[in-house]
XYZ file of C-alpha atoms in Angstrom:
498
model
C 32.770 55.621 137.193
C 33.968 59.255 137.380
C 31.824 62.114 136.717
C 33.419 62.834 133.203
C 33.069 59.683 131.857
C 29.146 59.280 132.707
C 28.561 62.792 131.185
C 30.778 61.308 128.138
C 28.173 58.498 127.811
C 24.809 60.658 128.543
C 26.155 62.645 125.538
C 26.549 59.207 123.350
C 23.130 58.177 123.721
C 20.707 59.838 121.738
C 17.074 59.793 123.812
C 13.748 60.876 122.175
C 12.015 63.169 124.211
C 9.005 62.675 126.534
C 6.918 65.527 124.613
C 7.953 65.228 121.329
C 9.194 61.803 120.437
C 9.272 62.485 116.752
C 11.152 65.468 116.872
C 10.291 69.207 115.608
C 8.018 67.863 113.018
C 6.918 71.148 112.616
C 10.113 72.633 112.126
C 11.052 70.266 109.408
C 7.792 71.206 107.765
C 8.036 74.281 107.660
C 11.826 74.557 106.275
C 10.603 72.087 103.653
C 7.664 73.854 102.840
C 9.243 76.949 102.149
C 12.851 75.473 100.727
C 9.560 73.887 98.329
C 8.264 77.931 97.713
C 11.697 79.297 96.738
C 12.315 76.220 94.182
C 12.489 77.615 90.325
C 10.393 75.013 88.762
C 7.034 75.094 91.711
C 4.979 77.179 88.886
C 5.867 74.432 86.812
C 4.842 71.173 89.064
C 1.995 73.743 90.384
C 0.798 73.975 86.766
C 0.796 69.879 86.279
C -0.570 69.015 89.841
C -3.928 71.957 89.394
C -4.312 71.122 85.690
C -4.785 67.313 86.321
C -7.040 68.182 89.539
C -9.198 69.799 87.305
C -9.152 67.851 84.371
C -10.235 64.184 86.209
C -12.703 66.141 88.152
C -14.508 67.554 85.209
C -14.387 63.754 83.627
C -16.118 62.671 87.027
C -18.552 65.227 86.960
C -19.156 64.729 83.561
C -20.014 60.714 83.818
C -22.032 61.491 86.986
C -24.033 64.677 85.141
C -25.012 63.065 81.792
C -25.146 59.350 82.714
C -28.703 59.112 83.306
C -29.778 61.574 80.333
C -27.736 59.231 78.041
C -29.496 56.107 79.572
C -32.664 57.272 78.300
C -31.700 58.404 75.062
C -30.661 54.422 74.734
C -27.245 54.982 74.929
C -24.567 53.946 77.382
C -24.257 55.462 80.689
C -20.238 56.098 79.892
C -21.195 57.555 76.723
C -20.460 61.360 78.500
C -17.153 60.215 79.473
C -16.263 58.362 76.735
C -16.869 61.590 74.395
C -15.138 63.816 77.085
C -12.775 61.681 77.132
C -11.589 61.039 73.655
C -11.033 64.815 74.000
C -9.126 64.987 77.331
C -6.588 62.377 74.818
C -6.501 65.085 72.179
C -6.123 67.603 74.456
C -3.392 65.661 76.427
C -1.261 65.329 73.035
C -2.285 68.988 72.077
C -0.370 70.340 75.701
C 2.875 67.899 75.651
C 3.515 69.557 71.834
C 2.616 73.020 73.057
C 4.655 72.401 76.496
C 7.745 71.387 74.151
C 8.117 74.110 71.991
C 10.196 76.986 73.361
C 8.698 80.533 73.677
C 9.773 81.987 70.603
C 8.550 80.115 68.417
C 4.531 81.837 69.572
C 6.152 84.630 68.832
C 6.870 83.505 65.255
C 3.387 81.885 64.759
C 1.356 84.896 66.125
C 0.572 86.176 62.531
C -0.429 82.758 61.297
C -2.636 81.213 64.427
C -4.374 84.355 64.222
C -5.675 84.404 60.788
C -6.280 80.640 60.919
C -8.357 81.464 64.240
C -10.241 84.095 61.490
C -10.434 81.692 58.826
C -12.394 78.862 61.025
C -14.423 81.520 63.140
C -15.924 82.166 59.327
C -16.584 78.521 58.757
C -19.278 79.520 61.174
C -21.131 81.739 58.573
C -20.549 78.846 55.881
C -22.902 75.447 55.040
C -20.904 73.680 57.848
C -22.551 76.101 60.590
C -24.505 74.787 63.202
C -27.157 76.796 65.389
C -27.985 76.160 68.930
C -30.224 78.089 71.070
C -30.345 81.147 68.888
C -26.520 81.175 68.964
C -24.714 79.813 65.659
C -21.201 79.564 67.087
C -20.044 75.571 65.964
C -19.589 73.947 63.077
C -20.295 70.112 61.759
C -17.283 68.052 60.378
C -17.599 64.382 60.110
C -20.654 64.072 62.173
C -18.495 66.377 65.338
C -19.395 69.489 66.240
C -16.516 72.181 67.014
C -16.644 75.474 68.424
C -14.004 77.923 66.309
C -13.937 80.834 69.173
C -11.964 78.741 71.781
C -8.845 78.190 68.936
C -9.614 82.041 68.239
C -9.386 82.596 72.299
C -5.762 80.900 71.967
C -4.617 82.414 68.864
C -5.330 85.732 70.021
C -3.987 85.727 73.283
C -0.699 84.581 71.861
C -1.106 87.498 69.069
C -1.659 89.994 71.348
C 1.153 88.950 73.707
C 3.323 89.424 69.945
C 2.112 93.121 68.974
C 2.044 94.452 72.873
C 6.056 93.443 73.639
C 6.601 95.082 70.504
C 5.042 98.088 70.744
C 5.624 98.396 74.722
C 7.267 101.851 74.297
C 5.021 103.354 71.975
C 1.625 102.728 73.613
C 1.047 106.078 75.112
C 0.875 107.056 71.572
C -2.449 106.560 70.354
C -1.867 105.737 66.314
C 0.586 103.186 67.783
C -2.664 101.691 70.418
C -4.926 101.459 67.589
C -3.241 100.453 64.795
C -3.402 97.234 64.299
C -4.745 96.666 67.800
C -8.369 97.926 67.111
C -9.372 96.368 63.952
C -8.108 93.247 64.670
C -9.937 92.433 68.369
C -13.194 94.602 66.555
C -12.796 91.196 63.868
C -12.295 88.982 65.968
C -15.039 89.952 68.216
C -17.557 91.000 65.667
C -17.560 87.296 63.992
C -18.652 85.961 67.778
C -21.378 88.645 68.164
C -22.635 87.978 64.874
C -23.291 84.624 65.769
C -25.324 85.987 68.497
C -22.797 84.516 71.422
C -22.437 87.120 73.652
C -21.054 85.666 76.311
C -18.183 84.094 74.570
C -17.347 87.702 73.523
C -17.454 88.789 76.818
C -14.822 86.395 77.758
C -12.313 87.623 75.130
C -13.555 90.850 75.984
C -11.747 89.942 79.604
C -8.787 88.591 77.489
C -7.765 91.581 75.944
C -8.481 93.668 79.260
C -5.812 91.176 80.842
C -3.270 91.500 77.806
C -3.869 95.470 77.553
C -3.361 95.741 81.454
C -0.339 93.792 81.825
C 0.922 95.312 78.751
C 1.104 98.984 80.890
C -1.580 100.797 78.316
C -2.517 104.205 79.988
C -5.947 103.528 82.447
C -7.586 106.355 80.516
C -8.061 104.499 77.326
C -9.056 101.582 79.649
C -11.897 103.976 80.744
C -12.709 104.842 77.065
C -12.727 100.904 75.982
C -14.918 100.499 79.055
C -17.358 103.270 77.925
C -17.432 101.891 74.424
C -18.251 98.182 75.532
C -20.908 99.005 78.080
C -22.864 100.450 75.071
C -22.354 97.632 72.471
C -23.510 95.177 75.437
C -26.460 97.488 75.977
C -27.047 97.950 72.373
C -26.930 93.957 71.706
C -29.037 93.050 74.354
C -31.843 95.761 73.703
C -31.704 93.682 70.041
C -32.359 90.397 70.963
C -36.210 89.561 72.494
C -34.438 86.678 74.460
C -31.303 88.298 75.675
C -34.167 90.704 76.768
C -36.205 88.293 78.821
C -33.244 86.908 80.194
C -32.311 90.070 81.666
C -35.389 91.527 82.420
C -36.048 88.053 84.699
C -32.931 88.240 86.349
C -33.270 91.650 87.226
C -36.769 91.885 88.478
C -37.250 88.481 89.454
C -40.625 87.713 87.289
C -40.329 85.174 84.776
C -41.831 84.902 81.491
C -42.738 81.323 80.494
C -39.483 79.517 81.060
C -37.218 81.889 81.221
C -36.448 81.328 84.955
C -36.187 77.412 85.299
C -32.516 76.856 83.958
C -31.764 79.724 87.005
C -33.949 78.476 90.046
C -33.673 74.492 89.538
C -29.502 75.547 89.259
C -29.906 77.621 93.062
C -32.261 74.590 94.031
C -29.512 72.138 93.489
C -27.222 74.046 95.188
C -29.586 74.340 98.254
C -30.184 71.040 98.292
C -26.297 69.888 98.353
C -26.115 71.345 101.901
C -22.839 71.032 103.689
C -21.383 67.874 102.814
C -23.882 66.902 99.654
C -25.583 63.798 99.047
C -23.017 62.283 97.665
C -21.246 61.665 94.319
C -23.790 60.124 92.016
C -26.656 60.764 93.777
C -27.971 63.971 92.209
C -31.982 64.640 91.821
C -31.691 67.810 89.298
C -29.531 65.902 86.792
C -33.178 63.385 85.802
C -34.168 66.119 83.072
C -35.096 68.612 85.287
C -31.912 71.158 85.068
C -31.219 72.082 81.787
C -27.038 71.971 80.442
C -26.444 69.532 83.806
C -23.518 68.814 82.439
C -22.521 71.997 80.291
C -22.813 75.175 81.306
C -24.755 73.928 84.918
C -22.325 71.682 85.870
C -21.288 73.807 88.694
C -24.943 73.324 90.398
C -24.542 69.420 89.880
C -21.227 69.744 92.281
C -22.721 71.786 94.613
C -25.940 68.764 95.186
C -23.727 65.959 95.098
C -20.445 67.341 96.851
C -21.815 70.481 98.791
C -20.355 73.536 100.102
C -17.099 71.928 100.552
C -17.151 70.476 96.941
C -18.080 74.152 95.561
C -15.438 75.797 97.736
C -12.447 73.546 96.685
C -13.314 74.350 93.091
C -13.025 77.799 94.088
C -10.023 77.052 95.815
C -8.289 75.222 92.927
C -8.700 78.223 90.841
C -7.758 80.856 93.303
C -4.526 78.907 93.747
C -4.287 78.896 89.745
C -3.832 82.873 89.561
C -1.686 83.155 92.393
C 0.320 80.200 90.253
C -0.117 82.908 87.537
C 0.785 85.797 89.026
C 4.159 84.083 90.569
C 4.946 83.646 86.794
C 4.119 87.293 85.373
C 6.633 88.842 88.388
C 9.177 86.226 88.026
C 9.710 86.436 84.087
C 10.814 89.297 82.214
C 10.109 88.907 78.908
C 7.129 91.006 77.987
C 5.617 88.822 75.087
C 6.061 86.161 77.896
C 4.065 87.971 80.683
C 1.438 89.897 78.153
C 0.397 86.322 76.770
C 0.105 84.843 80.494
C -2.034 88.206 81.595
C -4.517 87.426 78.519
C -4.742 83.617 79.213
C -5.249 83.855 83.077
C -7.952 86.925 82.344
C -9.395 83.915 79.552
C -9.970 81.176 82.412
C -10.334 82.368 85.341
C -12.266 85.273 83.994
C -14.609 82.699 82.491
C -14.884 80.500 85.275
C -15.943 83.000 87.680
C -19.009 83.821 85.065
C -19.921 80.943 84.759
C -19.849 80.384 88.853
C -21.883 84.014 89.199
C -24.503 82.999 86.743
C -24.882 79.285 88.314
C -25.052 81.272 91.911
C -27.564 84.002 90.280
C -25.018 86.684 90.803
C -25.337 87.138 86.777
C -27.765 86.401 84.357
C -27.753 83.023 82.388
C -24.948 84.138 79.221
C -24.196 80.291 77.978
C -20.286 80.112 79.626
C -18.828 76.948 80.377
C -16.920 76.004 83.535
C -13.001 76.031 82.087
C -11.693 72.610 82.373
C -14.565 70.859 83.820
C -17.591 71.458 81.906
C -18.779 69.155 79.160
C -17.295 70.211 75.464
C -14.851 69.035 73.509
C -13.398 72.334 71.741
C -13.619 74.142 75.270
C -11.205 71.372 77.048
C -8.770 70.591 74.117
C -8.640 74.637 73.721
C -8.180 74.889 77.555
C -5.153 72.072 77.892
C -3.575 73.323 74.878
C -3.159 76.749 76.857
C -2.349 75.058 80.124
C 0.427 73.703 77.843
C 1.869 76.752 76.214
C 1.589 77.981 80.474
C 3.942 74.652 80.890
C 6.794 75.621 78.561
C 6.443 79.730 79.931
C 6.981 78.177 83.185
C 10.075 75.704 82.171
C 11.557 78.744 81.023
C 11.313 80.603 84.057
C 15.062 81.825 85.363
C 16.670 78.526 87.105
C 13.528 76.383 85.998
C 14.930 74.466 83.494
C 18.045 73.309 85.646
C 16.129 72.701 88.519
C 13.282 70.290 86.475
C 16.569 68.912 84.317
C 18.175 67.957 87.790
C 15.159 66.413 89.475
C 14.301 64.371 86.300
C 17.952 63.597 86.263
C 17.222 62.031 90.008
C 14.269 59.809 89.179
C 15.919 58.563 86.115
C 19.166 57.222 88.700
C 16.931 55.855 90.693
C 15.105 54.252 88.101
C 18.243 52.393 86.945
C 19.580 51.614 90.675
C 18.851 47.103 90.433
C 18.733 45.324 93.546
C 21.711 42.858 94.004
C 21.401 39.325 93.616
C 21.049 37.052 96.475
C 24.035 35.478 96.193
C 25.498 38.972 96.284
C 24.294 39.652 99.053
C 24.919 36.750 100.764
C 28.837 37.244 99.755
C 29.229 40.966 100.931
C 29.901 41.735 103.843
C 27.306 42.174 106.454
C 26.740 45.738 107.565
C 26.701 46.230 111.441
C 23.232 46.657 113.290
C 21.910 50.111 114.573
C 22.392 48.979 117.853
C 25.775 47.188 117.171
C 26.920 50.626 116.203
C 25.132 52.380 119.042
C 27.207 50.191 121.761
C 30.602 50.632 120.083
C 30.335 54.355 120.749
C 29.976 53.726 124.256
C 33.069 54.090 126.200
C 35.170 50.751 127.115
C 33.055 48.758 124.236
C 34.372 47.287 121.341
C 33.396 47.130 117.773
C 31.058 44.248 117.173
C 32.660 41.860 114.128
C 36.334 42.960 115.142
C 38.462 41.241 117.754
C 40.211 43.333 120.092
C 43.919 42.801 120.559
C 44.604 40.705 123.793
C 46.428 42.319 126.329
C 48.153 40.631 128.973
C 47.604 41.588 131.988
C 50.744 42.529 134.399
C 52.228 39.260 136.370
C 49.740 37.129 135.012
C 51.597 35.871 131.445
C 50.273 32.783 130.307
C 53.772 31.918 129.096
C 52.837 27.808 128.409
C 50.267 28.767 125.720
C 52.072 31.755 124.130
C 55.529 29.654 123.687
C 53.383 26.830 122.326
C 51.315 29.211 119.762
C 54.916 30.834 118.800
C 56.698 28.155 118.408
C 53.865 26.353 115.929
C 53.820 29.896 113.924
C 57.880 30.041 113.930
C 57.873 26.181 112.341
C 54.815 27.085 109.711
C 56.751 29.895 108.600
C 59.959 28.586 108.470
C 58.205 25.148 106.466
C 57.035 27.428 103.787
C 59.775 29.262 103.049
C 62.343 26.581 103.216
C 60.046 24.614 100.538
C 60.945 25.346 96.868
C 58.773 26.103 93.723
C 59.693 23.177 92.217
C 58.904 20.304 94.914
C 55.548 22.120 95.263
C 54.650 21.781 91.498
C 55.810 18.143 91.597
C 53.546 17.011 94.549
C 51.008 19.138 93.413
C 51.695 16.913 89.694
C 51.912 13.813 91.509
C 49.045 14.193 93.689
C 46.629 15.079 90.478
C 47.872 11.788 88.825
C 47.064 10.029 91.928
């Protein structure tokens, strides 16, 4: 064999390597990874895969916080989850309608989710309030409690993201700022204080920072607004004996009475998760010694039963929420779009990291729920609702909608692709091995399944067997043709009567 023809067939045969067998798995990673970043619709699937991470974790959390509370109030130890989730299912329908509708149409109900927001907030004030803790913020219908503010949350992110695109160019001017800007949030935050929940109107407090910022209003009357708050807080605090103690205790580190449990047993649990944790279920603080385990606290129960690591990927799971977030206010350029997005990511994750500082002792103890995972039904049907009007933002995002349209388009084919029938199978052809068609690229090899022509080799004619085949091909042929239509009809007759 020449020298050619062995470099010919080295080049044929396709050899893993000694170091990397597999290949450059890291390569193909990498370009998949990042064809994955550059992909229209990844806020979209990013929104799905975090929202559902958070969701089932809070129903976990929930079950494992509350079960033994509910035990010995004589009810079933699924009683937590079966509450949360009954919600989770009307917050599930409450995000596919809000992921459906198209953008515009927030824009046209602005006006009107607003003033119903109003309307129930003042429900609070009516018979149907209900007072908890010093702080009448729900109402009772049907035997259910609901808590108005998170609908007002909603309705006034999407109202702000209305009257901030439209009066974008005017804002430096400050009739334009105010008007209607200031009365409205001074409503809508007034009915929460007057129910004595001040944390909940710190978190729209955040919401309108978020809206305002993204919206490009001038830093100085950020400054002012900033000013103004700080002394309302102040003010409302000085007010309240308990808000006092609270404060006082968290500041100086003496308690009065009580006033310091809810804090300490929360830092305890988290001491006591470690690392690692002691596992999911097996919780100490949650036997009626923490207070809220699976409210507001529920952040302390994840820390004992799933440590450090648990703690941290919660962290985690939000961080990579705003970054989702942010990718959506730089990539879309409609203003009522990215205003509305600024206010709701400001909402969560604003509220989530209060309620994380005030679990860790970094703040004191204001009553905030963890977003998403916490128990409450108006808190998580308010929350998925959001995540949904996020969902259609994000399918509207430039090249979104053809890319998700496409890759539905893709399972749906496969979907409808049937495996053939056996005897199908059995009558099709049968497709060549991977080695069959390895060996008929190598040089001087033929095709497996397909007969070569013979070729007679020079001097050596086998002229016996060739006359005899010709000659019994020449007298076929010339039988056939030399036979007529008709005799072949009548035998064929004869021979069925036979």
């Amino acid at each position: 064999m020449t020298t050619q023809e062995t470099r010919k067939r080295s080049t044929a045969v396709v050899r893993p390597d000694e170091e990397r067998p597999l290949g450059d798995i890291g390569a193909r990673v990498r370009a998949g990874v990042s064809t994955w970043m550059r992909s229209p619709a990844l806020d979209f699937y990013a929104l799905i895969a975090i929202g559902t991470i958070l969701v089932c974790l809070g129903l976990v959390m929930v079950l494992s916080s509350s079960a033994v509370i509910n035990i010995a109030k004589g009810e079933s130890g699924y009683a937590g989850l079966f509450r949360q989730g009954r919600f989770a299912l009307i917050g599930l329908v409450g995000l596919l309608v809000a992921a459906a509708l198209p953008p515009g149409w927030y824009r046209r109900l602005a006006w009107p989710a607003l003033m119903l927001g109003v309307l129930l907030q003042l429900l609070v004030f009516s018979p149907l309030g209900w007072e908890v803790y010093g702080n009448r913020n729900w109402i009772v219908v049907g035997g259910q409690t609901l808590q108005p503010s998170e609908m007002l949350k909603l309705a006034l992110a999407v109202w702000l993201g209305a009257l901030l695109a439209m009066k974008r160019p005017l804002l430096s001017r400050p009739f334009h700022l105010l008007f209607p800007l200031a009365p409205v949030v001074m409503l809508s935050l007034g009915l929460v204080v007057l129910g004595h929940d001040l944390g909940t109107m710190l978190v729209m407090a955040m919401l309108v920072a978020g809206a305002m910022w993204v919206a490009g209003v001038p830093r100085r009357w950020f400054a002012l607004a900033a000013g103004a708050g700080l002394i309302g807080v102040i003010a409302l605090t000085v007010t309240s004996a308990n808000r006092m103690r609270r404060i006082s205790s968290w500041l100086h580190g003496t308690c009065e009475g009580a006033t310091c449990d809810q804090s300490n047993i929360g830092l305890q649990a988290l001491a006591e998760g470690g690392w690692w944790g002691k596992g999911l279920g097996q919780s100490a603080q949650k036997w009626g010694r923490l207070p809220a385990a699976q409210d507001d606290f529920i952040f302390a129960i994840i820390g004992e039963e799933l440590g450090l690591i648990g703690t941290l990927s919660v962290v985690a799971v939000f961080a990579l929420l705003a970054l989702v977030l942010f990718r959506m206010i730089t990539r879309i350029d409609d203003p009522f779009i990215q205003i509305t997005i600024g206010g709701i990511s400001a909402w969560i994750l604003g509220q989530a990291l209060v309620n994380m500082m005030v679990v860790t002792g970094l703040l004191p103890v204001l009553g905030v729920p963890l977003p998403f995972i916490s128990s409450g039904g108006s808190a998580l049907v308010a929350s998925m609702t959001a995540l949904g009007l996020l969902l259609s933002f994000a399918r509207h995002e430039p090249g979104a909608k053809e890319a998700i349209s496409a890759r539905i388009g893709t399972v749906r084919t496969s979907l409808t692709v049937m495996p053939a029938s056996r005897a199908e199978r059995s009558a099709a052809p049968g497709r060549p091995s991977a080695l069959s068609r390895l060996l008929a690229r190598l040089p001087g090899r033929s095709r497996p399944g397909r007969k070569s022509p013979a070729v007679p080799a020079a001097g050596r004619t086998p002229a016996g067997r060739s006359a005899t085949r010709s000659t019994k091909s020449t007298s076929r042929s010339a039988g056939s043709a030399a036979a007529p239509r008709s005799s072949r009809r009548t035998s064929r007759r004869s021979g069925g009567r036979r």
